[in-house]
């Protein structure tokens, strides 16, 4: 399975977004409550006409009670929803076994968190979801978020290094040596499974405490909870891990939005506004029904502006201009709405914000070409 993931080409990923279609999802409404309230009000009015002023007062009291009950029902519904959400979260939590002598494989790692001097600098984990494609399960939640798409080939190369750690033989520590592992705040958390099932969730966890360096260019390492046993790992290996560039671990696209989960896309350029929509298995650009191939060709292009680099310092609002905005409305509540906004940056680059957060630079020539392609497609 891992080899399959590693061989997925970027263009293939973009193309895979357009393999299937979905109709619009059902939206929750309050029509039933409104109908009941209106019916009740009409009955109260009839009763008032027949029974006089006294009954009017009673009706007002009844309506007041009805409103209170409606509010109470809404509060109860909200509480039930929150409780279900909490229950679902609790169900997802699995009590992980802390291991004294961990052994893990590249394919078995499910989470990696790096802390340097008490500060979390990198967090990568497998987060399956029904609205995602399988190769999109991985997320870098620090320094990015769930919108960043992980480059699994680069990720597995890192996991190969981690799986090479050996905790079967303790190190020979000279008497009086301060290993530095006790109370260390430079740590590495690895959640993993020893199962060969690639869909298996993590059931084991280990936190490594990184200590001082020995005379041979290694660093002392201990497993949290078992600090009496100390191991060594080459300093150069650990330095490479802790100095990794998170940008190297993402695919160079602003966001990966599976077309299976899209209901519509609102597009806004400097000159015009457009809408793309999928409804009942049919494809629309504006009010015009189009062939699937016409729709998906443009859809792929919307997500195909390649990231060039991280953006260190965003421009002030009065120093930039919005060039293009795209809002991907989803057909399922579980999938988050995605907004991509491109702003002018300098002579060569535009910045791109994903859900309001500017993190990357892209070539403005690519953005301008996309704006032109959009305009041509809607002619």
CSV table of N, CA, C and O in Angstrom, one decimal, residues 249-315:
chain,number,residue,atom,x,y,z
A,249,UNK,N,7.4,18.7,3.3
A,249,UNK,CA,6.5,17.6,3.6
A,249,UNK,C,5.1,17.8,3.2
A,249,UNK,O,4.2,17.0,3.5
A,250,UNK,N,4.8,18.8,2.4
A,250,UNK,CA,3.5,19.0,1.8
A,250,UNK,C,3.6,19.0,0.3
A,250,UNK,O,4.6,19.4,-0.3
A,251,UNK,N,2.5,18.6,-0.3
A,251,UNK,CA,2.4,18.7,-1.8
A,251,UNK,C,2.2,20.1,-2.1
A,251,UNK,O,1.6,20.9,-1.4
A,252,UNK,N,2.7,20.6,-3.2
A,252,UNK,CA,2.7,22.0,-3.5
A,252,UNK,C,1.5,22.5,-4.2
A,252,UNK,O,1.5,23.0,-5.3
A,253,UNK,N,0.4,22.2,-3.5
A,253,UNK,CA,-0.9,22.7,-4.0
A,253,UNK,C,-1.6,23.4,-2.8
A,253,UNK,O,-1.4,23.0,-1.6
A,254,UNK,N,-2.3,24.5,-3.0
A,254,UNK,CA,-2.9,25.2,-1.8
A,254,UNK,C,-3.9,24.4,-1.0
A,254,UNK,O,-3.9,24.5,0.2
A,255,UNK,N,-4.7,23.5,-1.6
A,255,UNK,CA,-5.6,22.7,-0.9
A,255,UNK,C,-6.0,21.5,-1.8
A,255,UNK,O,-6.1,21.7,-3.0
A,256,UNK,N,-6.4,20.4,-1.2
A,256,UNK,CA,-6.9,19.3,-2.0
A,256,UNK,C,-8.4,19.1,-1.6
A,256,UNK,O,-8.7,18.8,-0.5
A,257,UNK,N,-9.2,19.4,-2.6
A,257,UNK,CA,-10.7,19.4,-2.4
A,257,UNK,C,-11.3,18.3,-3.3
A,257,UNK,O,-11.4,18.5,-4.5
A,258,UNK,N,-11.7,17.2,-2.7
A,258,UNK,CA,-12.3,16.1,-3.4
A,258,UNK,C,-13.6,16.5,-4.0
A,258,UNK,O,-14.5,17.0,-3.3
A,259,UNK,N,-13.7,16.4,-5.3
A,259,UNK,CA,-14.9,16.8,-6.0
A,259,UNK,C,-16.1,16.0,-5.6
A,259,UNK,O,-17.3,16.5,-5.7
A,260,UNK,N,-15.9,14.8,-5.0
A,260,UNK,CA,-17.0,14.1,-4.4
A,260,UNK,C,-17.7,14.8,-3.3
A,260,UNK,O,-18.9,14.5,-3.0
A,261,UNK,N,-17.1,15.7,-2.7
A,261,UNK,CA,-17.6,16.4,-1.5
A,261,UNK,C,-18.0,17.9,-1.9
A,261,UNK,O,-18.3,18.7,-1.0
A,262,UNK,N,-18.0,18.2,-3.1
A,262,UNK,CA,-18.3,19.6,-3.5
A,262,UNK,C,-19.7,19.8,-4.0
A,262,UNK,O,-20.2,19.0,-4.9
A,263,UNK,N,-20.4,20.8,-3.5
A,263,UNK,CA,-21.8,21.1,-4.0
A,263,UNK,C,-21.7,22.3,-5.0
A,263,UNK,O,-22.4,22.2,-6.0
A,264,UNK,N,-20.9,23.3,-4.7
A,264,UNK,CA,-20.8,24.4,-5.6
A,264,UNK,C,-19.5,25.1,-5.3
A,264,UNK,O,-18.9,25.0,-4.3
A,265,UNK,N,-19.0,26.0,-6.3
A,265,UNK,CA,-17.9,26.8,-6.2
A,265,UNK,C,-18.2,28.2,-6.6
A,265,UNK,O,-18.7,28.4,-7.7
A,266,UNK,N,-18.0,29.2,-5.7
A,266,UNK,CA,-18.2,30.6,-6.1
A,266,UNK,C,-16.8,31.1,-6.4
A,266,UNK,O,-15.8,31.0,-5.7
A,267,UNK,N,-16.7,31.8,-7.6
A,267,UNK,CA,-15.4,32.3,-8.1
A,267,UNK,C,-15.6,33.8,-8.3
A,267,UNK,O,-16.6,34.3,-8.9
A,268,UNK,N,-14.6,34.6,-7.8
A,268,UNK,CA,-14.7,36.0,-8.0
A,268,UNK,C,-13.3,36.6,-8.5
A,268,UNK,O,-12.3,36.3,-7.8
A,269,UNK,N,-13.3,37.2,-9.6
A,269,UNK,CA,-12.1,37.9,-10.1
A,269,UNK,C,-12.3,39.4,-10.0
A,269,UNK,O,-13.3,39.9,-9.5
A,270,UNK,N,-11.3,40.1,-10.5
A,270,UNK,CA,-11.5,41.6,-10.5
A,270,UNK,C,-12.6,42.1,-11.3
A,270,UNK,O,-13.3,43.0,-11.0
A,271,UNK,N,-12.9,41.3,-12.4
A,271,UNK,CA,-13.9,41.8,-13.4
A,271,UNK,C,-15.2,41.1,-13.2
A,271,UNK,O,-16.3,41.8,-13.5
A,272,UNK,N,-15.3,39.9,-12.7
A,272,UNK,CA,-16.6,39.2,-12.8
A,272,UNK,C,-16.7,38.2,-11.6
A,272,UNK,O,-15.7,37.9,-10.9
A,273,UNK,N,-17.9,37.7,-11.5
A,273,UNK,CA,-18.2,36.6,-10.5
A,273,UNK,C,-18.8,35.4,-11.3
A,273,UNK,O,-19.6,35.6,-12.2
A,274,UNK,N,-18.5,34.2,-10.8
A,274,UNK,CA,-19.0,33.0,-11.5
A,274,UNK,C,-19.4,32.0,-10.5
A,274,UNK,O,-18.9,32.0,-9.3
A,275,UNK,N,-20.2,31.0,-10.9
A,275,UNK,CA,-20.6,29.9,-10.0
A,275,UNK,C,-20.5,28.6,-10.8
A,275,UNK,O,-21.0,28.5,-11.9
A,276,UNK,N,-19.9,27.6,-10.2
A,276,UNK,CA,-19.9,26.2,-10.7
A,276,UNK,C,-20.7,25.4,-9.7
A,276,UNK,O,-20.6,25.6,-8.5
A,277,UNK,N,-21.5,24.4,-10.3
A,277,UNK,CA,-22.4,23.7,-9.4
A,277,UNK,C,-22.6,22.3,-9.9
A,277,UNK,O,-22.7,22.0,-11.1
A,278,UNK,N,-22.7,21.4,-8.9
A,278,UNK,CA,-23.1,20.0,-9.2
A,278,UNK,C,-24.4,19.7,-8.6
A,278,UNK,O,-24.5,19.8,-7.3
A,279,UNK,N,-25.4,19.3,-9.3
A,279,UNK,CA,-26.7,19.0,-8.8
A,279,UNK,C,-27.4,17.8,-9.5
A,279,UNK,O,-27.5,17.8,-10.7
A,280,UNK,N,-27.8,16.9,-8.7
A,280,UNK,CA,-28.5,15.7,-9.3
A,280,UNK,C,-27.7,15.0,-10.4
A,280,UNK,O,-28.2,14.6,-11.4
A,281,UNK,N,-26.4,15.0,-10.2
A,281,UNK,CA,-25.5,14.3,-11.2
A,281,UNK,C,-25.3,15.1,-12.5
A,281,UNK,O,-24.7,14.6,-13.4
A,282,UNK,N,-25.7,16.4,-12.5
A,282,UNK,CA,-25.5,17.3,-13.6
A,282,UNK,C,-24.6,18.4,-13.2
A,282,UNK,O,-24.5,18.8,-12.1
A,283,UNK,N,-23.9,18.9,-14.3
A,283,UNK,CA,-22.9,19.9,-14.0
A,283,UNK,C,-23.3,21.3,-14.6
A,283,UNK,O,-23.8,21.3,-15.8
A,284,UNK,N,-23.1,22.3,-13.9
A,284,UNK,CA,-23.5,23.6,-14.3
A,284,UNK,C,-22.4,24.6,-14.1
A,284,UNK,O,-21.7,24.6,-13.1
A,285,UNK,N,-22.2,25.5,-15.1
A,285,UNK,CA,-21.3,26.6,-15.1
A,285,UNK,C,-22.2,27.8,-15.3
A,285,UNK,O,-22.7,28.1,-16.4
A,286,UNK,N,-22.5,28.6,-14.2
A,286,UNK,CA,-23.5,29.6,-14.2
A,286,UNK,C,-24.8,28.9,-14.3
A,286,UNK,O,-25.1,27.9,-13.6
A,287,UNK,N,-25.8,29.3,-15.1
A,287,UNK,CA,-27.1,28.6,-15.3
A,287,UNK,C,-27.1,27.6,-16.4
A,287,UNK,O,-28.1,27.0,-16.7
A,288,UNK,N,-25.9,27.4,-17.0
A,288,UNK,CA,-25.8,26.6,-18.2
A,288,UNK,C,-25.3,25.2,-17.8
A,288,UNK,O,-24.3,25.0,-17.1
A,289,UNK,N,-26.0,24.2,-18.2
A,289,UNK,CA,-25.6,22.8,-18.0
A,289,UNK,C,-24.5,22.5,-19.0
A,289,UNK,O,-24.6,22.8,-20.2
A,290,UNK,N,-23.4,21.9,-18.5
A,290,UNK,CA,-22.3,21.5,-19.4
A,290,UNK,C,-21.9,20.1,-19.2
A,290,UNK,O,-22.4,19.4,-18.3
A,291,UNK,N,-21.1,19.6,-20.1
A,291,UNK,CA,-20.6,18.2,-20.1
A,291,UNK,C,-19.6,18.1,-18.9
A,291,UNK,O,-19.0,19.0,-18.5
A,292,UNK,N,-19.6,16.9,-18.3
A,292,UNK,CA,-18.7,16.6,-17.2
A,292,UNK,C,-17.3,17.0,-17.5
A,292,UNK,O,-16.6,17.5,-16.7
A,293,UNK,N,-16.8,16.6,-18.7
A,293,UNK,CA,-15.4,16.9,-19.0
A,293,UNK,C,-15.1,18.4,-19.0
A,293,UNK,O,-14.0,18.8,-18.6
A,294,UNK,N,-16.0,19.2,-19.5
A,294,UNK,CA,-15.9,20.6,-19.5
A,294,UNK,C,-15.8,21.2,-18.1
A,294,UNK,O,-14.9,22.0,-17.8
A,295,UNK,N,-16.6,20.7,-17.2
A,295,UNK,CA,-16.6,21.1,-15.8
A,295,UNK,C,-15.3,20.7,-15.1
A,295,UNK,O,-14.7,21.5,-14.4
A,296,UNK,N,-15.0,19.4,-15.2
A,296,UNK,CA,-13.8,18.9,-14.5
A,296,UNK,C,-12.5,19.5,-15.0
A,296,UNK,O,-11.5,19.6,-14.2
A,297,UNK,N,-12.4,19.8,-16.3
A,297,UNK,CA,-11.2,20.5,-16.8
A,297,UNK,C,-10.9,21.8,-16.0
A,297,UNK,O,-9.8,22.0,-15.6
A,298,UNK,N,-12.0,22.6,-15.9
A,298,UNK,CA,-11.8,23.8,-15.2
A,298,UNK,C,-11.6,23.6,-13.7
A,298,UNK,O,-10.8,24.2,-13.0
A,299,UNK,N,-12.3,22.6,-13.1
A,299,UNK,CA,-12.2,22.3,-11.7
A,299,UNK,C,-10.7,21.9,-11.4
A,299,UNK,O,-10.2,22.4,-10.4
A,300,UNK,N,-10.1,21.1,-12.2
A,300,UNK,CA,-8.7,20.7,-12.0
A,300,UNK,C,-7.8,21.9,-12.0
A,300,UNK,O,-6.9,22.1,-11.2
A,301,UNK,N,-8.1,22.8,-12.9
A,301,UNK,CA,-7.3,24.0,-13.1
A,301,UNK,C,-7.4,24.9,-11.8
A,301,UNK,O,-6.4,25.6,-11.4
A,302,UNK,N,-8.5,24.9,-11.2
A,302,UNK,CA,-8.7,25.8,-10.0
A,302,UNK,C,-7.8,25.4,-8.9
A,302,UNK,O,-7.4,26.2,-8.0
A,303,UNK,N,-7.4,24.1,-8.8
A,303,UNK,CA,-6.6,23.6,-7.8
A,303,UNK,C,-5.1,23.4,-8.2
A,303,UNK,O,-4.3,22.8,-7.5
A,304,UNK,N,-4.8,23.8,-9.4
A,304,UNK,CA,-3.5,23.5,-10.0
A,304,UNK,C,-2.5,24.6,-10.0
A,304,UNK,O,-1.5,24.5,-10.7
A,305,UNK,N,-2.7,25.6,-9.2
A,305,UNK,CA,-1.7,26.7,-9.1
A,305,UNK,C,-0.7,26.2,-8.0
A,305,UNK,O,-1.0,26.1,-6.9
A,306,UNK,N,0.6,26.0,-8.5
A,306,UNK,CA,1.6,25.4,-7.6
A,306,UNK,C,2.2,26.3,-6.6
A,306,UNK,O,2.4,27.5,-6.9
A,307,UNK,N,2.4,25.9,-5.4
A,307,UNK,CA,3.0,26.7,-4.3
A,307,UNK,C,4.5,26.8,-4.6
A,307,UNK,O,5.1,25.8,-5.0
A,308,UNK,N,5.0,28.0,-4.5
A,308,UNK,CA,6.4,28.2,-4.7
A,308,UNK,C,7.3,28.2,-3.5
A,308,UNK,O,8.3,27.6,-3.4
A,309,UNK,N,6.7,28.8,-2.4
A,309,UNK,CA,7.5,28.9,-1.1
A,309,UNK,C,6.6,29.3,0.0
A,309,UNK,O,5.4,29.7,-0.3
A,310,UNK,N,7.1,29.2,1.2
A,310,UNK,CA,6.4,29.8,2.3
A,310,UNK,C,6.4,31.3,2.3
A,310,UNK,O,7.3,31.9,1.8
A,311,UNK,N,5.4,31.9,2.9
A,311,UNK,CA,5.3,33.4,3.0
A,311,UNK,C,5.7,33.7,4.4
A,311,UNK,O,5.0,33.4,5.4
A,312,UNK,N,6.8,34.5,4.5
A,312,UNK,CA,7.3,34.9,5.8
A,312,UNK,C,6.5,36.0,6.4
A,312,UNK,O,6.0,36.0,7.6
A,313,UNK,N,6.3,37.1,5.6
A,313,UNK,CA,5.6,38.3,6.2
A,313,UNK,C,4.5,38.7,5.2
A,313,UNK,O,4.8,39.3,4.1
A,314,UNK,N,3.3,38.6,5.5
A,314,UNK,CA,2.2,39.0,4.6
A,314,UNK,C,2.2,40.5,4.5
A,314,UNK,O,2.6,41.3,5.4
A,315,UNK,N,1.7,41.0,3.4
A,315,UNK,CA,1.6,42.5,3.2
A,315,UNK,C,0.4,43.0,4.0
A,315,UNK,O,-0.5,42.3,4.3
